[in-house]
Amino acid sequence: MKKLITVLLTSISLWGCSAGISDYAGESPKLKLETFFNGELVAYGTVQDYSGKVIQRFRADLTGTWDGNEGTLDEQFYYADGSTQERIWRLTKTGSDTYEGRAGDVDGVAIGQVAGNALHWSYVLNIEVDGEPMKIKLDDWMYLVDENNMINRSQMYKYGLPVGEITLYIGKK
C-alpha cells in the first residue's frame, strides 16, 4: 500500500511539471511525419513494467507510404519471446502541425501534434494481458534526432495510473 501511495503522490507532483509540445517549437531538424515515415525503417525497443523492469524486447520492420495528406505505416513486430504482431496505421495530416491516426488495435483516433523535432501522440491501445483484453492510454512522444533517426518514449496508463513504458529507436534503412 505504501508503494501505491508513493506512486500516486509522485505522479501527481510530476503532472504539473510535464513538458508541452510547444517547448520543442524551436528545435531542429523539423519533424514531418510524411517525410520521416516514408519508405523502409527499422525499430528496436523495450517494454518496461510500472517498476521499470524490462518485460519485453522487440524489433519492428516499418514501411511508410504517403499520398498527399494520407499515409499508411505498416508495422511488423518481432518479439524476443518469438511472438509477432502487425499494426497498420492510417495517418492523416489534418493541419500544418496536426495529425490523426487509426489502427485496428487503437480505440478511436490517435491525436498528434508536431512542434520542431517532436511529436506528441495520445491514444488508447487495446492489448491483451494474461489472456484478458485491456485498454491502455498511451502518452507517446517522438523526437527526431537527425533526418534518419528517431527516439520514441511512450508512457502507459490504466485508470490514470502509470503501468509501464515503451522505449523505442526508429531508423531509416
CSV table of N, CA and C in Angstrom, one decimal:
chain,number,residue,atom,x,y,z
A,1,MET,N,0.8,-1.2,0.0
A,1,MET,CA,0.0,0.0,0.0
A,1,MET,C,0.9,1.3,0.0
A,2,LYS,N,2.0,1.2,0.8
A,2,LYS,CA,2.9,2.3,0.8
A,2,LYS,C,3.5,2.7,-0.6
A,3,LYS,N,3.8,1.6,-1.3
A,3,LYS,CA,4.3,1.8,-2.7
A,3,LYS,C,3.3,2.4,-3.6
A,4,LEU,N,2.0,2.0,-3.5
A,4,LEU,CA,1.0,2.6,-4.3
A,4,LEU,C,0.8,4.1,-4.0
A,5,ILE,N,0.8,4.4,-2.7
A,5,ILE,CA,0.7,5.8,-2.3
A,5,ILE,C,1.8,6.7,-2.8
A,6,THR,N,3.0,6.1,-2.7
A,6,THR,CA,4.2,6.8,-3.2
A,6,THR,C,4.1,7.0,-4.7
A,7,VAL,N,3.7,6.0,-5.5
A,7,VAL,CA,3.5,6.2,-6.9
A,7,VAL,C,2.5,7.3,-7.2
A,8,LEU,N,1.3,7.2,-6.5
A,8,LEU,CA,0.3,8.2,-6.7
A,8,LEU,C,0.8,9.7,-6.4
A,9,LEU,N,1.5,9.8,-5.3
A,9,LEU,CA,2.0,11.2,-5.0
A,9,LEU,C,3.0,11.7,-5.9
A,10,THR,N,3.9,10.8,-6.4
A,10,THR,CA,4.9,11.1,-7.4
A,10,THR,C,4.3,11.5,-8.7
A,11,SER,N,3.3,10.7,-9.1
A,11,SER,CA,2.6,11.0,-10.4
A,11,SER,C,1.9,12.4,-10.3
A,12,ILE,N,1.2,12.7,-9.2
A,12,ILE,CA,0.5,13.9,-9.1
A,12,ILE,C,1.5,15.1,-9.0
A,13,SER,N,2.6,14.9,-8.3
A,13,SER,CA,3.6,16.0,-8.2
A,13,SER,C,4.3,16.3,-9.6
A,14,LEU,N,4.5,15.3,-10.4
A,14,LEU,CA,5.1,15.5,-11.7
A,14,LEU,C,4.2,15.9,-12.8
A,15,TRP,N,2.9,15.7,-12.5
A,15,TRP,CA,1.9,16.1,-13.5
A,15,TRP,C,2.0,17.6,-14.0
A,16,GLY,N,2.2,18.5,-13.0
A,16,GLY,CA,2.3,19.9,-13.3
A,16,GLY,C,3.6,20.3,-13.9
A,17,CYS,N,4.6,19.4,-13.9
A,17,CYS,CA,5.9,19.7,-14.4
A,17,CYS,C,6.2,19.2,-15.8
A,18,SER,N,5.2,18.6,-16.4
A,18,SER,CA,5.4,18.0,-17.7
A,18,SER,C,5.7,19.0,-18.8
A,19,ALA,N,6.6,18.5,-19.7
A,19,ALA,CA,6.9,19.4,-20.9
A,19,ALA,C,5.7,19.4,-21.8
A,20,GLY,N,5.5,20.4,-22.5
A,20,GLY,CA,4.4,20.5,-23.5
A,20,GLY,C,5.0,20.5,-24.9
A,21,ILE,N,4.2,20.2,-25.9
A,21,ILE,CA,4.7,20.2,-27.3
A,21,ILE,C,5.4,21.5,-27.7
A,22,SER,N,4.8,22.6,-27.3
A,22,SER,CA,5.3,23.9,-27.7
A,22,SER,C,6.8,24.2,-27.2
A,23,ASP,N,7.2,23.4,-26.2
A,23,ASP,CA,8.6,23.5,-25.7
A,23,ASP,C,9.6,23.1,-26.8
A,24,TYR,N,9.2,22.4,-27.8
A,24,TYR,CA,10.1,21.9,-28.9
A,24,TYR,C,10.0,22.7,-30.2
A,25,ALA,N,9.2,23.8,-30.2
A,25,ALA,CA,9.0,24.6,-31.4
A,25,ALA,C,10.2,25.0,-32.1
A,26,GLY,N,11.3,25.4,-31.3
A,26,GLY,CA,12.5,25.9,-31.9
A,26,GLY,C,13.5,24.9,-32.2
A,27,GLU,N,13.2,23.6,-32.0
A,27,GLU,CA,14.2,22.6,-32.2
A,27,GLU,C,14.3,22.1,-33.6
A,28,SER,N,15.4,21.6,-34.1
A,28,SER,CA,15.6,21.1,-35.4
A,28,SER,C,16.4,19.8,-35.4
A,29,PRO,N,16.3,19.0,-36.4
A,29,PRO,CA,15.6,19.2,-37.6
A,29,PRO,C,14.1,19.1,-37.4
A,30,LYS,N,13.4,19.8,-38.3
A,30,LYS,CA,11.9,19.8,-38.2
A,30,LYS,C,11.3,18.5,-38.6
A,31,LEU,N,10.4,18.0,-37.7
A,31,LEU,CA,9.8,16.7,-38.0
A,31,LEU,C,8.5,16.9,-38.9
A,32,LYS,N,8.5,16.1,-39.9
A,32,LYS,CA,7.3,16.0,-40.8
A,32,LYS,C,7.1,14.5,-40.9
A,33,LEU,N,6.0,14.0,-40.4
A,33,LEU,CA,5.7,12.6,-40.5
A,33,LEU,C,5.8,12.0,-41.9
A,34,GLU,N,5.2,12.8,-42.8
A,34,GLU,CA,5.2,12.4,-44.2
A,34,GLU,C,6.6,12.2,-44.8
A,35,THR,N,7.6,12.8,-44.2
A,35,THR,CA,8.9,12.7,-44.7
A,35,THR,C,9.7,11.6,-44.0
A,36,PHE,N,9.6,11.6,-42.6
A,36,PHE,CA,10.3,10.6,-41.9
A,36,PHE,C,9.7,9.2,-42.1
A,37,PHE,N,8.4,9.1,-42.0
A,37,PHE,CA,7.8,7.8,-42.1
A,37,PHE,C,7.4,7.5,-43.5
A,38,ASN,N,8.4,7.6,-44.4
A,38,ASN,CA,8.2,7.4,-45.8
A,38,ASN,C,9.3,6.5,-46.3
A,39,GLY,N,9.0,5.2,-46.7
A,39,GLY,CA,10.0,4.3,-47.0
A,39,GLY,C,10.2,3.2,-46.0
A,40,GLU,N,11.3,2.5,-46.0
A,40,GLU,CA,11.6,1.4,-45.1
A,40,GLU,C,12.4,1.9,-43.9
A,41,LEU,N,11.9,1.5,-42.7
A,41,LEU,CA,12.5,1.8,-41.4
A,41,LEU,C,12.6,0.5,-40.6
A,42,VAL,N,13.5,0.6,-39.6
A,42,VAL,CA,13.6,-0.5,-38.6
A,42,VAL,C,13.6,0.1,-37.2
A,43,ALA,N,13.0,-0.6,-36.3
A,43,ALA,CA,12.9,-0.1,-34.9
A,43,ALA,C,13.3,-1.2,-34.0
A,44,TYR,N,13.9,-0.8,-32.8
A,44,TYR,CA,14.3,-1.7,-31.8
A,44,TYR,C,13.8,-1.1,-30.5
A,45,GLY,N,13.2,-1.9,-29.6
A,45,GLY,CA,12.6,-1.3,-28.4
A,45,GLY,C,12.5,-2.3,-27.3
A,46,THR,N,12.0,-1.7,-26.1
A,46,THR,CA,11.8,-2.5,-24.9
A,46,THR,C,10.4,-2.0,-24.3
A,47,VAL,N,9.8,-2.9,-23.6
A,47,VAL,CA,8.6,-2.6,-22.8
A,47,VAL,C,9.0,-2.8,-21.4
A,48,GLN,N,8.7,-1.8,-20.6
A,48,GLN,CA,9.0,-1.9,-19.1
A,48,GLN,C,7.7,-1.9,-18.4
A,49,ASP,N,7.7,-2.6,-17.2
A,49,ASP,CA,6.5,-2.5,-16.4
A,49,ASP,C,6.5,-1.3,-15.5
A,50,TYR,N,5.6,-1.2,-14.6
A,50,TYR,CA,5.5,0.0,-13.7
A,50,TYR,C,6.7,0.3,-12.9
A,51,SER,N,7.5,-0.8,-12.6
A,51,SER,CA,8.7,-0.6,-11.8
A,51,SER,C,10.0,-0.3,-12.6
A,52,GLY,N,9.8,-0.3,-13.9
A,52,GLY,CA,11.0,-0.1,-14.8
A,52,GLY,C,11.7,-1.3,-15.3
A,53,LYS,N,11.2,-2.5,-14.8
A,53,LYS,CA,11.8,-3.7,-15.3
A,53,LYS,C,11.4,-4.0,-16.7
A,54,VAL,N,12.4,-4.4,-17.6
A,54,VAL,CA,12.1,-4.7,-18.9
A,54,VAL,C,11.4,-6.1,-19.0
A,55,ILE,N,10.2,-6.1,-19.6
A,55,ILE,CA,9.4,-7.3,-19.6
A,55,ILE,C,9.3,-7.8,-21.1
A,56,GLN,N,9.7,-7.0,-22.1
A,56,GLN,CA,9.7,-7.5,-23.4
A,56,GLN,C,10.7,-6.7,-24.3
A,57,ARG,N,11.3,-7.4,-25.2
A,57,ARG,CA,12.2,-6.7,-26.2
A,57,ARG,C,11.7,-7.0,-27.6
A,58,PHE,N,11.9,-6.1,-28.5
A,58,PHE,CA,11.4,-6.4,-29.9
A,58,PHE,C,12.1,-5.6,-30.9
A,59,ARG,N,11.9,-6.1,-32.2
A,59,ARG,CA,12.4,-5.4,-33.4
A,59,ARG,C,11.1,-5.2,-34.2
A,60,ALA,N,11.1,-4.2,-35.0
A,60,ALA,CA,9.9,-4.0,-35.9
A,60,ALA,C,10.5,-3.5,-37.2
A,61,ASP,N,9.9,-4.0,-38.3
A,61,ASP,CA,10.1,-3.5,-39.6
A,61,ASP,C,8.9,-2.6,-40.0
A,62,LEU,N,9.2,-1.4,-40.5
A,62,LEU,CA,8.2,-0.5,-40.8
A,62,LEU,C,8.3,0.0,-42.2
A,63,THR,N,7.1,0.1,-42.9
A,63,THR,CA,7.1,0.6,-44.2
A,63,THR,C,6.0,1.7,-44.3
A,64,GLY,N,6.5,2.9,-44.6
A,64,GLY,CA,5.6,4.1,-44.7
A,64,GLY,C,5.4,4.5,-46.2
A,65,THR,N,4.1,4.9,-46.5
A,65,THR,CA,3.8,5.4,-47.8
A,65,THR,C,2.9,6.6,-47.6
A,66,TRP,N,3.0,7.6,-48.5
A,66,TRP,CA,2.1,8.8,-48.4
A,66,TRP,C,1.5,9.1,-49.8
A,67,ASP,N,0.3,9.6,-49.8
A,67,ASP,CA,-0.3,10.1,-50.9
A,67,ASP,C,-1.0,11.4,-50.5
A,68,GLY,N,-0.3,12.5,-50.7
A,68,GLY,CA,-0.8,13.8,-50.2
A,68,GLY,C,-0.8,13.8,-48.7
A,69,ASN,N,-2.0,14.1,-48.1
A,69,ASN,CA,-2.1,14.2,-46.7
A,69,ASN,C,-2.5,12.9,-46.0
A,70,GLU,N,-2.5,11.8,-46.8
A,70,GLU,CA,-2.9,10.5,-46.3
A,70,GLU,C,-1.7,9.5,-46.3
A,71,GLY,N,-1.4,8.9,-45.2
A,71,GLY,CA,-0.3,8.0,-45.1
A,71,GLY,C,-0.7,6.6,-44.5
A,72,THR,N,0.1,5.6,-44.8
A,72,THR,CA,0.0,4.3,-44.2
A,72,THR,C,1.3,3.9,-43.6
A,73,LEU,N,1.3,3.4,-42.4
A,73,LEU,CA,2.5,2.9,-41.8
A,73,LEU,C,2.3,1.5,-41.3
A,74,ASP,N,2.9,0.6,-42.1
A,74,ASP,CA,2.8,-0.9,-41.8
A,74,ASP,C,3.9,-1.3,-40.9
A,75,GLU,N,3.5,-1.8,-39.7
A,75,GLU,CA,4.5,-2.2,-38.7
A,75,GLU,C,4.4,-3.7,-38.4
A,76,GLN,N,5.5,-4.3,-38.6
A,76,GLN,CA,5.6,-5.8,-38.3
A,76,GLN,C,6.6,-6.0,-37.1
A,77,PHE,N,6.0,-6.4,-36.0
A,77,PHE,CA,6.8,-6.6,-34.7
A,77,PHE,C,7.2,-8.0,-34.5
A,78,TYR,N,8.5,-8.2,-34.1
A,78,TYR,CA,9.1,-9.5,-33.8
A,78,TYR,C,9.6,-9.4,-32.4
A,79,TYR,N,8.9,-10.1,-31.4
A,79,TYR,CA,9.3,-10.1,-30.0
A,79,TYR,C,10.3,-11.1,-29.6
A,80,ALA,N,11.1,-10.9,-28.6
A,80,ALA,CA,12.1,-11.8,-28.1
A,80,ALA,C,11.5,-13.1,-27.7
A,81,ASP,N,10.3,-13.2,-27.3
A,81,ASP,CA,9.7,-14.4,-26.9
A,81,ASP,C,9.2,-15.3,-28.1
A,82,GLY,N,9.4,-14.8,-29.3
A,82,GLY,CA,9.0,-15.5,-30.5
A,82,GLY,C,7.7,-15.1,-31.1
A,83,SER,N,6.9,-14.3,-30.4
A,83,SER,CA,5.6,-13.8,-30.9
A,83,SER,C,5.8,-12.7,-31.9
A,84,THR,N,4.8,-12.5,-32.7
A,84,THR,CA,4.8,-11.5,-33.7
A,84,THR,C,3.5,-10.7,-33.7
A,85,GLN,N,3.5,-9.5,-34.3
A,85,GLN,CA,2.3,-8.7,-34.2
A,85,GLN,C,2.4,-7.7,-35.4
A,86,GLU,N,1.2,-7.4,-36.0
A,86,GLU,CA,1.1,-6.4,-37.1
A,86,GLU,C,0.2,-5.3,-36.6
A,87,ARG,N,0.6,-4.1,-36.9
A,87,ARG,CA,-0.2,-2.9,-36.7
A,87,ARG,C,-0.1,-2.1,-38.0
A,88,ILE,N,-1.2,-1.7,-38.6
A,88,ILE,CA,-1.2,-0.8,-39.8
A,88,ILE,C,-1.9,0.5,-39.4
A,89,TRP,N,-1.1,1.5,-39.4
A,89,TRP,CA,-1.6,2.9,-39.1
A,89,TRP,C,-2.1,3.5,-40.4
A,90,ARG,N,-3.3,4.1,-40.3
A,90,ARG,CA,-3.8,5.0,-41.3
A,90,ARG,C,-3.6,6.4,-40.8
A,91,LEU,N,-2.8,7.2,-41.4
A,91,LEU,CA,-2.4,8.5,-40.9
A,91,LEU,C,-3.0,9.6,-41.8
A,92,THR,N,-3.4,10.7,-41.1
A,92,THR,CA,-4.0,11.8,-41.9
A,92,THR,C,-3.4,13.1,-41.3
A,93,LYS,N,-2.8,13.9,-42.2
A,93,LYS,CA,-2.3,15.2,-41.8
A,93,LYS,C,-3.6,16.1,-41.8
A,94,THR,N,-4.0,16.6,-40.6
A,94,THR,CA,-5.2,17.4,-40.5
A,94,THR,C,-5.0,18.9,-40.5
A,95,GLY,N,-3.7,19.3,-40.3
A,95,GLY,CA,-3.4,20.7,-40.3
A,95,GLY,C,-1.9,20.9,-40.5
A,96,SER,N,-1.4,22.1,-40.4
A,96,SER,CA,0.1,22.3,-40.6
A,96,SER,C,0.9,21.6,-39.6
A,97,ASP,N,0.4,21.3,-38.4
A,97,ASP,CA,1.2,20.7,-37.4
A,97,ASP,C,0.4,19.6,-36.6
A,98,THR,N,-0.7,19.1,-37.2
A,98,THR,CA,-1.6,18.1,-36.5
A,98,THR,C,-1.8,16.9,-37.4
A,99,TYR,N,-2.0,15.8,-36.7
A,99,TYR,CA,-2.2,14.5,-37.4
A,99,TYR,C,-3.2,13.7,-36.6
A,100,GLU,N,-3.8,12.8,-37.3
A,100,GLU,CA,-4.7,11.8,-36.7
A,100,GLU,C,-4.2,10.4,-37.2
A,101,GLY,N,-4.4,9.4,-36.3
A,101,GLY,CA,-4.0,8.1,-36.7
A,101,GLY,C,-5.1,7.1,-36.3
A,102,ARG,N,-5.2,6.0,-37.1
A,102,ARG,CA,-6.2,5.0,-36.8
A,102,ARG,C,-5.5,3.6,-37.1
A,103,ALA,N,-5.7,2.7,-36.2
A,103,ALA,CA,-5.2,1.3,-36.4
A,103,ALA,C,-6.2,0.3,-35.8
A,104,GLY,N,-6.1,-0.9,-36.2
A,104,GLY,CA,-7.1,-1.9,-35.7
A,104,GLY,C,-7.1,-2.1,-34.2
A,105,ASP,N,-6.0,-1.9,-33.6
A,105,ASP,CA,-6.0,-2.1,-32.1
A,105,ASP,C,-6.0,-0.8,-31.3
A,106,VAL,N,-6.3,0.3,-32.0
A,106,VAL,CA,-6.4,1.6,-31.4
A,106,VAL,C,-7.9,1.9,-31.2
A,107,ASP,N,-8.3,2.2,-30.0
A,107,ASP,CA,-9.6,2.6,-29.6
A,107,ASP,C,-9.9,4.0,-30.0
A,108,GLY,N,-10.7,4.3,-31.1
A,108,GLY,CA,-10.9,5.6,-31.5
A,108,GLY,C,-9.8,6.1,-32.4
A,109,VAL,N,-9.4,7.4,-32.2
A,109,VAL,CA,-8.5,8.1,-33.0
A,109,VAL,C,-7.3,8.6,-32.2
A,110,ALA,N,-6.1,8.3,-32.7
A,110,ALA,CA,-4.9,8.9,-32.1
A,110,ALA,C,-4.8,10.3,-32.6
A,111,ILE,N,-4.5,11.2,-31.6
A,111,ILE,CA,-4.4,12.7,-32.0
A,111,ILE,C,-3.0,13.1,-31.7
A,112,GLY,N,-2.4,13.7,-32.7
A,112,GLY,CA,-1.0,14.1,-32.6
A,112,GLY,C,-0.7,15.5,-33.0
A,113,GLN,N,0.3,16.1,-32.4
A,113,GLN,CA,0.7,17.5,-32.8
A,113,GLN,C,2.3,17.5,-32.9
A,114,VAL,N,2.8,18.2,-33.9
A,114,VAL,CA,4.2,18.3,-34.1
A,114,VAL,C,4.6,19.7,-33.8
A,115,ALA,N,5.8,19.9,-33.2
A,115,ALA,CA,6.4,21.2,-33.0
A,115,ALA,C,7.9,20.9,-33.0
A,116,GLY,N,8.6,21.6,-33.9
A,116,GLY,CA,10.1,21.5,-34.0
A,116,GLY,C,10.4,20.0,-34.4
A,117,ASN,N,11.2,19.4,-33.6
A,117,ASN,CA,11.6,18.0,-33.8
A,117,ASN,C,10.8,17.0,-33.1
A,118,ALA,N,9.7,17.3,-32.5
A,118,ALA,CA,8.9,16.4,-31.7
A,118,ALA,C,7.5,16.2,-32.1
A,119,LEU,N,7.0,15.0,-31.8
A,119,LEU,CA,5.6,14.7,-32.0
A,119,LEU,C,5.0,14.2,-30.7
A,120,HIS,N,3.8,14.7,-30.3
A,120,HIS,CA,3.2,14.2,-29.1
A,120,HIS,C,1.9,13.5,-29.6
A,121,TRP,N,1.7,12.2,-29.4
A,121,TRP,CA,0.5,11.4,-29.7
A,121,TRP,C,-0.2,11.1,-28.4
A,122,SER,N,-1.5,11.0,-28.4
A,122,SER,CA,-2.3,10.5,-27.3
A,122,SER,C,-3.3,9.6,-27.9
A,123,TYR,N,-3.4,8.3,-27.3
A,123,TYR,CA,-4.4,7.4,-27.8
A,123,TYR,C,-4.6,6.3,-26.8
A,124,VAL,N,-5.7,5.5,-27.1
A,124,VAL,CA,-5.9,4.3,-26.2
A,124,VAL,C,-5.7,3.0,-27.1
A,125,LEU,N,-4.9,2.1,-26.6
A,125,LEU,CA,-4.5,0.9,-27.3
A,125,LEU,C,-5.2,-0.3,-26.6
A,126,ASN,N,-5.8,-1.1,-27.4
A,126,ASN,CA,-6.4,-2.4,-26.9
A,126,ASN,C,-5.3,-3.4,-26.9
A,127,ILE,N,-5.0,-4.0,-25.7
A,127,ILE,CA,-4.0,-5.0,-25.6
A,127,ILE,C,-4.6,-6.2,-24.9
A,128,GLU,N,-3.8,-7.3,-24.8
A,128,GLU,CA,-4.2,-8.5,-24.1
A,128,GLU,C,-3.1,-8.7,-23.0
A,129,VAL,N,-3.6,-8.9,-21.8
A,129,VAL,CA,-2.7,-9.2,-20.7
A,129,VAL,C,-3.2,-10.5,-20.0
A,130,ASP,N,-2.4,-11.5,-20.0
A,130,ASP,CA,-2.8,-12.8,-19.4
A,130,ASP,C,-4.1,-13.3,-20.0
A,131,GLY,N,-4.2,-13.1,-21.3
A,131,GLY,CA,-5.4,-13.6,-22.0
A,131,GLY,C,-6.7,-12.7,-21.8
A,132,GLU,N,-6.5,-11.6,-21.1
A,132,GLU,CA,-7.7,-10.7,-20.9
A,132,GLU,C,-7.5,-9.4,-21.7
A,133,PRO,N,-8.6,-8.9,-22.4
A,133,PRO,CA,-8.4,-7.6,-23.1
A,133,PRO,C,-8.3,-6.5,-22.1
A,134,MET,N,-7.6,-5.5,-22.5
A,134,MET,CA,-7.3,-4.3,-21.6
A,134,MET,C,-7.1,-3.1,-22.5
A,135,LYS,N,-7.6,-2.0,-22.0
A,135,LYS,CA,-7.4,-0.7,-22.7
A,135,LYS,C,-6.4,0.1,-21.9
A,136,ILE,N,-5.3,0.5,-22.6
A,136,ILE,CA,-4.2,1.3,-22.0
A,136,ILE,C,-4.1,2.6,-22.7
A,137,LYS,N,-4.1,3.7,-22.0
A,137,LYS,CA,-3.9,5.0,-22.5
A,137,LYS,C,-2.4,5.2,-22.8
A,138,LEU,N,-2.0,5.7,-23.9
A,138,LEU,CA,-0.6,5.9,-24.2
A,138,LEU,C,-0.4,7.4,-24.4
A,139,ASP,N,0.7,7.9,-23.8
A,139,ASP,CA,1.2,9.3,-23.9
A,139,ASP,C,2.5,9.1,-24.6
A,140,ASP,N,2.5,9.3,-25.9
A,140,ASP,CA,3.5,8.9,-26.8
A,140,ASP,C,4.3,10.1,-27.3
A,141,TRP,N,5.6,10.2,-27.1
A,141,TRP,CA,6.5,11.3,-27.6
A,141,TRP,C,7.5,10.7,-28.5
A,142,MET,N,7.7,11.4,-29.7
A,142,MET,CA,8.7,11.0,-30.6
A,142,MET,C,9.6,12.2,-30.8
A,143,TYR,N,10.9,12.0,-30.9
A,143,TYR,CA,11.9,13.0,-31.0
A,143,TYR,C,12.9,12.7,-32.2
A,144,LEU,N,12.9,13.5,-33.2
A,144,LEU,CA,13.7,13.4,-34.3
A,144,LEU,C,15.2,13.8,-33.9
A,145,VAL,N,16.1,12.8,-34.0
A,145,VAL,CA,17.5,13.1,-33.6
A,145,VAL,C,18.2,13.8,-34.8
A,146,ASP,N,18.0,13.2,-35.9
A,146,ASP,CA,18.5,13.7,-37.2
A,146,ASP,C,17.6,13.3,-38.3
A,147,GLU,N,17.9,13.5,-39.5
A,147,GLU,CA,16.9,13.2,-40.6
A,147,GLU,C,16.6,11.7,-40.7
A,148,ASN,N,17.5,10.8,-40.1
A,148,ASN,CA,17.4,9.4,-40.3
A,148,ASN,C,17.1,8.6,-39.0
A,149,ASN,N,17.0,9.3,-37.9
A,149,ASN,CA,16.9,8.6,-36.6
A,149,ASN,C,16.0,9.3,-35.6
A,150,MET,N,15.2,8.5,-34.9
A,150,MET,CA,14.2,9.0,-34.0
A,150,MET,C,14.2,8.2,-32.7
A,151,ILE,N,13.9,8.8,-31.6
A,151,ILE,CA,13.7,8.2,-30.3
A,151,ILE,C,12.2,8.3,-30.0
A,152,ASN,N,11.6,7.3,-29.5
A,152,ASN,CA,10.2,7.3,-29.1
A,152,ASN,C,10.1,6.8,-27.7
A,153,ARG,N,9.4,7.6,-26.8
A,153,ARG,CA,9.1,7.1,-25.5
A,153,ARG,C,7.6,7.2,-25.2
A,154,SER,N,7.0,6.1,-24.7
A,154,SER,CA,5.6,6.1,-24.5
A,154,SER,C,5.3,5.7,-23.1
A,155,GLN,N,4.6,6.5,-22.4
A,155,GLN,CA,4.1,6.2,-21.0
A,155,GLN,C,2.7,5.5,-21.2
A,156,MET,N,2.5,4.4,-20.4
A,156,MET,CA,1.3,3.7,-20.4
A,156,MET,C,0.5,3.9,-19.1
A,157,TYR,N,-0.8,4.1,-19.2
A,157,TYR,CA,-1.6,4.4,-18.1
A,157,TYR,C,-2.9,3.5,-18.1
A,158,LYS,N,-3.3,3.1,-16.9
A,158,LYS,CA,-4.6,2.4,-16.7
A,158,LYS,C,-5.2,3.1,-15.5
A,159,TYR,N,-6.4,3.5,-15.6
A,159,TYR,CA,-7.2,4.3,-14.6
A,159,TYR,C,-6.4,5.5,-14.1
A,160,GLY,N,-5.6,6.1,-15.1
A,160,GLY,CA,-4.9,7.3,-14.8
A,160,GLY,C,-3.6,7.0,-14.1
A,161,LEU,N,-3.2,5.8,-13.8
A,161,LEU,CA,-2.0,5.5,-13.1
A,161,LEU,C,-1.0,4.9,-14.0
A,162,PRO,N,0.3,5.2,-13.8
A,162,PRO,CA,1.3,4.7,-14.7
A,162,PRO,C,1.5,3.2,-14.5
A,163,VAL,N,1.5,2.4,-15.7
A,163,VAL,CA,1.6,1.0,-15.6
A,163,VAL,C,2.8,0.5,-16.4
A,164,GLY,N,3.5,1.3,-17.2
A,164,GLY,CA,4.6,0.9,-17.9
A,164,GLY,C,5.1,1.9,-18.9
A,165,GLU,N,6.1,1.6,-19.6
A,165,GLU,CA,6.7,2.5,-20.6
A,165,GLU,C,7.3,1.7,-21.7
A,166,ILE,N,7.3,2.3,-22.9
A,166,ILE,CA,7.9,1.7,-24.1
A,166,ILE,C,9.0,2.7,-24.5
A,167,THR,N,10.2,2.1,-24.8
A,167,THR,CA,11.3,2.9,-25.3
A,167,THR,C,11.7,2.3,-26.6
A,168,LEU,N,11.8,3.2,-27.6
A,168,LEU,CA,12.0,2.7,-29.0
A,168,LEU,C,13.0,3.6,-29.8
A,169,TYR,N,13.8,2.9,-30.5
A,169,TYR,CA,14.7,3.6,-31.5
A,169,TYR,C,14.1,3.3,-32.9
A,170,ILE,N,13.9,4.3,-33.8
A,170,ILE,CA,13.5,4.1,-35.1
A,170,ILE,C,14.5,4.7,-36.1
A,171,GLY,N,14.9,3.9,-37.1
A,171,GLY,CA,15.9,4.5,-38.0
A,171,GLY,C,15.5,4.1,-39.5
A,172,LYS,N,16.0,5.0,-40.4
A,172,LYS,CA,15.7,4.7,-41.8
A,172,LYS,C,16.7,3.6,-42.2
A,173,LYS,N,16.2,2.7,-43.1
A,173,LYS,CA,17.1,1.6,-43.6
A,173,LYS,C,18.0,2.2,-44.8
